[in-house]
Each structure stands twice: as C-alpha cells, then as structure tokens.
Coordinates of C-alpha atoms in Angstrom, one line a residue:
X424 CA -17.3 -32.9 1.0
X425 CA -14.0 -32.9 -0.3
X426 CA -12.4 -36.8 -1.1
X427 CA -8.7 -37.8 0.2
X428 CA -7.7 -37.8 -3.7
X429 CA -9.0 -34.4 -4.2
X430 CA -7.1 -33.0 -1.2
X431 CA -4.1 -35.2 -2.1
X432 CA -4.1 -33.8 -5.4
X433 CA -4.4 -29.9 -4.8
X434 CA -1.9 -30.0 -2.2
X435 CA 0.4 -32.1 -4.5
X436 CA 0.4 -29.5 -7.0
X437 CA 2.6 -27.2 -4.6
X438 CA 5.4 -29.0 -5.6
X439 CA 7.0 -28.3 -9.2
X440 CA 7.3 -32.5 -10.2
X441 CA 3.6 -32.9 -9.4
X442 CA 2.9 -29.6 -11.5
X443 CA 4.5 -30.5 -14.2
X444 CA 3.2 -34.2 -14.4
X445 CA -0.5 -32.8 -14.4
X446 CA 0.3 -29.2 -16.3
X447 CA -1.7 -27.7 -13.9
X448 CA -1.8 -25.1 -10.8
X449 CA -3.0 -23.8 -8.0
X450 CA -4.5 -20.4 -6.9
X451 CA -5.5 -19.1 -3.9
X452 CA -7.5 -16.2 -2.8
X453 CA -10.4 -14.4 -4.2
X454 CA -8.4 -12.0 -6.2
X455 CA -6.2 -13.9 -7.7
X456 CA -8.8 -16.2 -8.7
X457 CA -11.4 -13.9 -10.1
X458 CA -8.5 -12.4 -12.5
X459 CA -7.9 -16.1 -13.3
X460 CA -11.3 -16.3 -14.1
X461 CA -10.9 -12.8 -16.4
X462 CA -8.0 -14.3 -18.6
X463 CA -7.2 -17.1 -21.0
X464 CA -6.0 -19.4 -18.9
X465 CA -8.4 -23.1 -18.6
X466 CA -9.8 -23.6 -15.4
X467 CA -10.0 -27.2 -14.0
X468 CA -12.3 -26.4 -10.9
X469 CA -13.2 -23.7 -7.9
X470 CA -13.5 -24.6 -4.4
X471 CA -15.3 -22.1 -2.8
X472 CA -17.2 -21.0 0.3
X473 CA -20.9 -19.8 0.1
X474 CA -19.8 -16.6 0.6
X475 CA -17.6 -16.3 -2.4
X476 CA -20.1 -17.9 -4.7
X477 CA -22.8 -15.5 -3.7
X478 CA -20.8 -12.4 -4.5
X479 CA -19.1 -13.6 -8.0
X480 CA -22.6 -15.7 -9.2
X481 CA -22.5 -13.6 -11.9
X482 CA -19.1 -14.1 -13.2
X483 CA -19.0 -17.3 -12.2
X484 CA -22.3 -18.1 -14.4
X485 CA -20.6 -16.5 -17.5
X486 CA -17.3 -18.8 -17.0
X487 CA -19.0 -22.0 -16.6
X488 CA -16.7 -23.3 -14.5
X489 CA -17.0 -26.7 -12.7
X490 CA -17.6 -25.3 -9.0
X491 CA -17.3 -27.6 -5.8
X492 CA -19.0 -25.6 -2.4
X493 CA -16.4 -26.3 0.4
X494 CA -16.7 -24.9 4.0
X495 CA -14.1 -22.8 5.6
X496 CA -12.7 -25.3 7.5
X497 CA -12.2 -27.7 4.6
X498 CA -10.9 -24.7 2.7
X499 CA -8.1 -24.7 5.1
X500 CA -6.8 -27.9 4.5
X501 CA -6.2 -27.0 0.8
X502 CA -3.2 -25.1 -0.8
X503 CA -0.5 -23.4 1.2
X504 CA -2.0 -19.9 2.5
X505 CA -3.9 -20.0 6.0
X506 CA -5.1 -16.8 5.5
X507 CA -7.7 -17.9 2.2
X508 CA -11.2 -17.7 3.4
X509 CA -12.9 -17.5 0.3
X510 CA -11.7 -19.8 -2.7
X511 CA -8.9 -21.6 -4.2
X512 CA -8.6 -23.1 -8.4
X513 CA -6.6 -25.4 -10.2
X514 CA -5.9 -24.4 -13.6
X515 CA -3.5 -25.7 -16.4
X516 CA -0.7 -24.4 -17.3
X517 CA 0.4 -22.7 -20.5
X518 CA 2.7 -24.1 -22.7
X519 CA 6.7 -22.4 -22.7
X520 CA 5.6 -20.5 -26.2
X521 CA 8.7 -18.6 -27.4
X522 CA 9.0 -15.2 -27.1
X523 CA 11.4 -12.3 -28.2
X524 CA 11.3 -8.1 -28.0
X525 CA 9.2 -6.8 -30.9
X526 CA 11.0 -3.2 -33.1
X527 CA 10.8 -0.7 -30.6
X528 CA 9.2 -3.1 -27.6
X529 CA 11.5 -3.4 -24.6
X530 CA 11.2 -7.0 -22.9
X531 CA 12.6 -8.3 -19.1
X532 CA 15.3 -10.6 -19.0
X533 CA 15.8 -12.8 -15.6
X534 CA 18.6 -14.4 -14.9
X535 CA 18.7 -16.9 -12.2
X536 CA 16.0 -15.0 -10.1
X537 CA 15.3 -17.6 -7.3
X538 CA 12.9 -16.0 -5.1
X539 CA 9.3 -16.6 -6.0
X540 CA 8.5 -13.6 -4.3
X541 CA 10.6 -11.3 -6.4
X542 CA 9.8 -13.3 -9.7
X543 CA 5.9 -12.6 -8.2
X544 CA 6.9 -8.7 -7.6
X545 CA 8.6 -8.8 -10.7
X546 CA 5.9 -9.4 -12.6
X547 CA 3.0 -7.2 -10.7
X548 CA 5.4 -4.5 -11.8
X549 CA 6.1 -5.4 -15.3
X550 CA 2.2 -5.4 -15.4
X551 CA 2.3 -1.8 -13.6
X552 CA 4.7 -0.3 -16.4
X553 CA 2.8 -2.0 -19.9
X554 CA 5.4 -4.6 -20.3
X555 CA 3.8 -7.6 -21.2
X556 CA 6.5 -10.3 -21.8
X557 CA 8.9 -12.2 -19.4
X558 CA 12.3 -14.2 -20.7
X559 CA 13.4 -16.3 -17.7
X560 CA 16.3 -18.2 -17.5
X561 CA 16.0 -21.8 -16.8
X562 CA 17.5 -21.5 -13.4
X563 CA 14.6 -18.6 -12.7
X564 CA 11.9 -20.2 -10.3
X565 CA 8.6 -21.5 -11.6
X566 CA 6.4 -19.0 -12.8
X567 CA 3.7 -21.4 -11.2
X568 CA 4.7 -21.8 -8.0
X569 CA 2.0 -20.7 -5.2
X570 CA 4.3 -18.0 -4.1
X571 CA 5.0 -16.5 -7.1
X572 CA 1.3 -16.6 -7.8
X573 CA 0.6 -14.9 -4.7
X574 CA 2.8 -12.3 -4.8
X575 CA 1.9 -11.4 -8.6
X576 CA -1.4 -10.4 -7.1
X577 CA -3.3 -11.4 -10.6
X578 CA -0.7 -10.0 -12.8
X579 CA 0.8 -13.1 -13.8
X580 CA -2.5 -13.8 -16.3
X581 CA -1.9 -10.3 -18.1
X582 CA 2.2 -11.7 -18.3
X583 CA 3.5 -13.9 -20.9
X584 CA 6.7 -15.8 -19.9
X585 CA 9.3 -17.7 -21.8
X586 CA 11.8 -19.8 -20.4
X587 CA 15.1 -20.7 -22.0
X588 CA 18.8 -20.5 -21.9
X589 CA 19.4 -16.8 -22.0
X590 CA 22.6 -17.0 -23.4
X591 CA 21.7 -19.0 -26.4
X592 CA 18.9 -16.6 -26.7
X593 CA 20.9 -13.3 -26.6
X594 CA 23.3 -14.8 -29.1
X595 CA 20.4 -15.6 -31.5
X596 CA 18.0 -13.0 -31.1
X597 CA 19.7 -10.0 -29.5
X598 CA 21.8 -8.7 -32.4
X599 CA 20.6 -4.9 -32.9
X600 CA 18.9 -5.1 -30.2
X601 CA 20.1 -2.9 -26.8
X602 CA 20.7 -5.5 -23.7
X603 CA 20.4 -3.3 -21.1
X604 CA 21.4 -4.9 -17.9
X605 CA 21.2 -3.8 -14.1
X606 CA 24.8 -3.5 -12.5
X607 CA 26.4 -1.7 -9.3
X608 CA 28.8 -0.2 -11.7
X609 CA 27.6 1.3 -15.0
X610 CA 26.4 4.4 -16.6
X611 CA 24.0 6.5 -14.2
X612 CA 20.1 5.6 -14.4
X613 CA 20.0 9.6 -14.4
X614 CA 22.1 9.9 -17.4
X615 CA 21.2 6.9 -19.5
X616 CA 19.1 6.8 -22.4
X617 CA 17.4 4.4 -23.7
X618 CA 18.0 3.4 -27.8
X619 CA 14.9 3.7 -29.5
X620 CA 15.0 0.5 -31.3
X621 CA 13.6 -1.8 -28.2
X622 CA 15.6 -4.5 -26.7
X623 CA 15.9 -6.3 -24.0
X624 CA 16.4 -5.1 -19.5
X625 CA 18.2 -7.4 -18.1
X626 CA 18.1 -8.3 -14.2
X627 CA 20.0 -10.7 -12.2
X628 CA 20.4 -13.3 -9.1
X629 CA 19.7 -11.6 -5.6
X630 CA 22.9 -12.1 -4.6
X631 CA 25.1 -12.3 -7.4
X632 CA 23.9 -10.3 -10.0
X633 CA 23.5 -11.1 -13.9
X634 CA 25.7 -14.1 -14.4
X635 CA 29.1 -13.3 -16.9
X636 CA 27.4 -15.6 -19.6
X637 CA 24.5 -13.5 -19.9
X638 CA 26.3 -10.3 -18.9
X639 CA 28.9 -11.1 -22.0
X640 CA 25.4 -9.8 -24.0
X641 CA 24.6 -6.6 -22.5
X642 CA 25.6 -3.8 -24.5
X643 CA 24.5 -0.8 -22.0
X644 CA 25.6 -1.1 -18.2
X645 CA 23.1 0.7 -16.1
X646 CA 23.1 1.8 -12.2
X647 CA 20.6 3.3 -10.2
X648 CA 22.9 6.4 -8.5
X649 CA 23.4 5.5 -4.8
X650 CA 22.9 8.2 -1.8
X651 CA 22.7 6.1 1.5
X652 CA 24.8 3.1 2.8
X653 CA 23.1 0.2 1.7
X654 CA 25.1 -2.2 -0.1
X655 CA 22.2 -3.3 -2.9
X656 CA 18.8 -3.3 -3.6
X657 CA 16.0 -5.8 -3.9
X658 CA 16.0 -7.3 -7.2
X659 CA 11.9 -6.2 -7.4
X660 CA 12.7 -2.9 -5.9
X661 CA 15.7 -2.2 -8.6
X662 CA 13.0 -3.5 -11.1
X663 CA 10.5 -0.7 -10.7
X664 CA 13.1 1.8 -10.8
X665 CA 14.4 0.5 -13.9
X666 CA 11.0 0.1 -15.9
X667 CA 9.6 4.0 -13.9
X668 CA 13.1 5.1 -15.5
X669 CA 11.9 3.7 -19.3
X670 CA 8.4 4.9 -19.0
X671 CA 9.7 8.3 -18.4
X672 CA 11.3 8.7 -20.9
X673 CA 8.7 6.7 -23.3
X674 CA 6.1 9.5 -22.1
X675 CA 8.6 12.2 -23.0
X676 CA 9.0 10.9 -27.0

C-alpha cells in the first residue's frame, strides 16, 4: 500500500518549490510514461496497476526500474489527472545545460509563454517538425510542470530546453544569426524566406506578443497572412504554421 509520505511527496511535486527542492517530476499516464521509460531521463519509481505491468513486463524488465503495484483507487489519489488508470513516475530532472542554434540549425525561442499547455503543444510540435532544441525565457513556465508534461504527449524527452534571459542571449549568441520572430505586422509567411545560415524563431506571450527587449533582436518580422476576422492566433497554433512554413522550404533545398 501506498504510505502518507509517499502520497505527500508525489503530490508535492505538482508544485514548482517542491520540484525544484527534490529535482524531480511527475508523469502521468501510460504514454507518457513508457516514452519516459524510452529516453535518458533517470527514473525514481513507477506506480502502476496490474494491468499496466502485465502489458509493458517486457520493457519494464529491460529498464530496471524500481516498481510499486498500486490499485486503481490508490492510483487516483496520486498526481493531478483523474483520468490515469494505468501508471504514474517520478523522475529527475535534467540540469538547465546551455544551448544555442548550430550553422544552418534553426532553434525556438519563447518568450514569456505562460501557458503550460501551449509550452506542452509547443513542444509536441517542435518534435513533429525535427526541431530538437527549446530556449525559454525565464518568465516561460516550467518545462516540468504536469500540464506541460501532459500536453507534450512524450515529446518533451525527445526536446532539449534551455532557460535563460533571452535578451542577454540574443546579444551574445545571435550575431549572424537570423532572429526570426512571429508578429501581426511583418513580412508575409507566403513571401518570406528563410536565410540559409540557421538561426533562431522567435515566439511570444499569448497576449502580448514577443516583449520589445527581445523583439530589439529579431532581424526578420514574420506574419502568417490573415483571411477571417479573428484578432490572433494561439501561440501553439501560430507555432506549427511557422515551423510547416520552414520545413517546406527545407524540403524544397
């Protein structure tokens, strides 16, 4: 059966303080947690129901992972998602590694995204489109909050993130690089091309955009051509169209 301190301590980690004091997090959901189990992060341990066990024995054998057997109903009392029937993990988390765009790589820049289901939708689609590194700023939610892990559906183990201050980055590491940055006014999506040399795609806060600090960095202004009457588009949803836009014209040459 589960103890008090182990429920105390899994539910704790949904908050950022506790997840930082024990570098570790929480994942819910067989998916997520079999991907977890496919990648380099360092599992603590698996709560899982029979069920679970029986159908992942193999890869579960192979990962050696300490494994406690919990029934549904004690399953529910852990993590955030009422809807996990299967398993949840606690892992540890990665140290903030520094990262910047390789010669001809292109990398996504965040500034101030504070939804952790956009920053999780974020990176699912960075994951779709083959781009494998994430620059947040500090103000960016936690990459390891249960949300964001959610809604990455597994995508945030194939993602590398960096957090920093953006604008001290860009002034540091940007030179001769292209900082192309999402804006409601700017130089058609249709039109634009992307420089060959790599850079940087820059997207901002839901509501207010890409802050003028980091903004003072961007050398391209980009917009994706508007049609209807909405006013703006979902940070995750302008994301895709940004990066399909890039691969297109990767595949092209």
């Amino acid at each position: 059966m589960l103890s008090k301190n182990q429920i105390k301590y899994i539910n704790s980690l949904q908050i950022k303080k506790y997840r930082q004091q024990h570098q570790s997090f929480v994942v819910e959901g067989a998916k997520s947690v079999v991907e977890l189990l496919a990648s380099d992060y360092e599992v603590e341990t698996i709560w899982a129901t029979k069920e679970f066990l029986q159908q992942h024995q193999g890869t579960l054998a192979i990962s050696q992972v300490s494994i406690e057997t919990v029934t549904l109903s004690e399953l529910e009392k852990l993590g955030s998602f009422q809807s996990n029937d299967s398993c949840l993990a606690v892992a540890k988390t990665k140290e903030n590694r520094f990262l910047s765009a390789d010669p001809g790589e292109y990398v996504l820049l965040l500034d101030d995204v504070r939804d952790p289901g956009n920053l999780g939708t974020i990176l699912r689609i960075a994951d779709w489109y083959g781009i494998t590194k994430v620059i947040c700023s500090e103000s960016t939610t936690d990459l390891y909050n249960p949300k964001v892990v959610a809604a990455s559906k597994g995508s945030f183990t194939r993602i590398d993130t960096y957090y920093t201050d953006l604008p001290d980055f860009l002034s540091q590491h940007g030179a001769g690089a292209a900082v192309v940055g999402a804006f409601l006014e700017g130089e058609s999506l249709y039109d634009f091309r992307y420089p060959t040399q790599g850079g940087y795609l820059v997207m901002g806060n839901e509501s207010q955009g890409i802050g003028e600090a980091v903004g003072a960095y961007v050398t391209h202004k980009v917009t994706i051509p508007r049609f209807g009457g909405a006013e703006s588009l979902n940070v995750g949803i302008a994301t895709a169209v940004i990066c399909d836009n890039l691969r297109r014209q990767l595949h092209k040459g």
